[in-house]
Amino acid sequence: MEPIIPKLPEIDASKATQKGVIVEHIVTKACLMILRAIYLEINDLFGRNQGNLFKLDIMKPLKKEKFPQIDTIESLERLLATQDLMDSPTPTWNDNHLLFFLNNLYKIAQSHFGGTAFLEASKNTIADMSPDTRKIFQTWLTKMPNGQIWYK
């Protein structure tokens, strides 16, 4: 299977980092930033109880698929509490993990919002990324089925 994360032509092997972060990790961190934004939106709009239910719902597929470094609710809560995910340690997720994660995040967020209003938080999060990070992430999203729904 061909990897989803593109090898961008302007990034060669000697420059495969952005501020010391491996390019592939940037995609994982961006996905986690979207998760965090949606979680905070749920907490703000619907309250902490709904936010806790959202965390439990997100953990179900992560546990089932045995996601690296996210095997307990506590590990998820640590990620959600991290202020600057770009400077934090990155879970080692591969393309399949990321695709599975975003597909499940979409379904779960849609069920909590009763629609796609959560995509606004996603779009704002992507817009707030540094230009280099945004370019890498959006390029990756264009390779993913339905990836553009997260930022257009």
XYZ file of C-alpha atoms in Angstrom:
152
model
C 0.000 0.000 0.000
C 1.356 3.398 -0.981
C 1.785 5.740 1.987
C -0.744 8.546 2.262
C 1.706 11.056 3.694
C 3.313 12.667 0.661
C 7.031 13.191 0.363
C 6.968 16.845 -0.542
C 9.444 17.705 -3.308
C 10.785 20.791 -1.515
C 11.734 18.706 1.537
C 14.741 16.488 1.034
C 16.005 13.846 3.469
C 18.457 16.260 5.080
C 15.662 18.767 5.741
C 12.873 16.371 6.693
C 12.214 18.346 9.850
C 10.469 21.566 10.655
C 11.810 23.120 13.856
C 13.217 19.711 14.784
C 9.936 17.853 14.179
C 9.872 15.016 11.624
C 7.527 15.950 8.777
C 5.378 12.831 9.212
C 4.902 13.760 12.871
C 3.532 17.128 11.819
C 0.515 15.388 10.297
C -0.113 13.461 13.521
C 0.208 16.623 15.583
C -2.150 18.491 13.264
C -4.743 15.720 13.639
C -4.390 15.955 17.408
C -4.791 19.730 17.252
C -8.095 19.224 15.437
C -9.181 16.680 18.045
C -8.339 19.145 20.800
C -10.222 21.979 19.078
C -13.341 19.835 18.654
C -13.127 18.630 22.257
C -12.830 22.221 23.549
C -15.755 23.265 21.355
C -17.901 20.482 22.815
C -16.927 21.510 26.339
C -17.728 25.165 25.630
C -21.038 24.558 23.887
C -22.415 21.510 25.664
C -20.591 21.359 28.974
C -18.023 19.180 30.670
C -20.277 16.120 30.921
C -20.668 16.041 27.156
C -16.918 16.599 26.821
C -16.301 13.571 29.022
C -18.662 11.482 26.890
C -16.793 12.637 23.797
C -13.483 11.476 25.292
C -14.981 8.068 26.058
C -16.381 7.813 22.537
C -13.000 8.707 21.012
C -11.211 6.156 23.216
C -13.336 3.226 21.998
C -11.898 3.014 18.466
C -8.402 3.968 19.672
C -8.414 1.094 22.155
C -9.947 -1.314 19.681
C -7.252 -0.565 17.104
C -4.493 -0.455 19.763
C -3.225 3.004 18.904
C 0.346 3.591 20.089
C 0.701 5.917 23.114
C -3.073 6.412 23.450
C -4.178 3.333 25.304
C -5.933 4.871 28.298
C -8.293 7.741 28.963
C -5.495 9.348 30.998
C -3.140 9.343 27.992
C -5.879 10.947 25.898
C -6.539 13.549 28.598
C -2.816 14.421 28.720
C -2.891 15.087 24.988
C -6.051 17.162 25.249
C -4.522 19.213 28.070
C -1.292 19.929 26.166
C -1.235 23.600 25.228
C 1.333 23.393 22.411
C 1.034 20.060 20.658
C 3.703 21.033 18.104
C 6.328 21.097 20.871
C 5.134 17.926 22.617
C 6.173 14.295 22.048
C 4.390 12.740 19.089
C 2.551 9.425 19.102
C 3.944 7.082 16.466
C 0.939 6.757 14.194
C 1.204 5.534 10.639
C -0.940 6.488 7.653
C -3.551 3.856 8.469
C -3.820 5.095 12.062
C -4.273 8.677 10.865
C -6.896 7.831 8.278
C -8.777 5.663 10.778
C -8.482 8.400 13.419
C -9.861 11.203 11.244
C -12.704 9.051 9.915
C -13.752 8.133 13.445
C -13.264 11.667 14.733
C -15.605 12.906 11.991
C -18.313 10.350 12.830
C -18.070 10.869 16.591
C -17.983 14.667 16.355
C -20.936 14.598 13.975
C -22.943 12.538 16.454
C -22.115 14.931 19.311
C -22.939 18.045 17.292
C -25.880 16.570 15.407
C -24.281 17.810 12.203
C -21.041 19.233 10.852
C -20.782 22.466 12.867
C -17.565 21.074 14.385
C -15.807 21.551 11.036
C -15.594 25.273 11.762
C -13.301 24.519 14.726
C -11.219 22.311 12.429
C -10.934 25.004 9.779
C -9.944 27.615 12.365
C -7.317 25.293 13.819
C -5.796 24.651 10.398
C -5.883 28.367 9.576
C -3.992 29.097 12.818
C -1.163 26.672 11.981
C 2.141 28.069 10.797
C 2.244 28.367 6.990
C 4.727 25.474 6.650
C 2.701 23.189 8.914
C -0.549 24.128 7.187
C 0.953 23.406 3.753
C 2.259 19.987 4.831
C -1.031 19.060 6.489
C -3.272 20.282 3.675
C -1.107 18.471 1.110
C -1.546 15.292 3.136
C -5.304 15.877 3.431
C -5.615 16.192 -0.350
C -4.256 12.631 -0.623
C -6.829 11.323 1.849
C -10.354 10.365 0.762
C -12.654 13.276 1.742
C -9.679 15.046 3.353
C -10.673 18.463 2.068
C -13.793 18.503 4.253
C -11.530 19.362 7.167
C -10.383 22.724 5.776
C -12.568 23.914 2.863
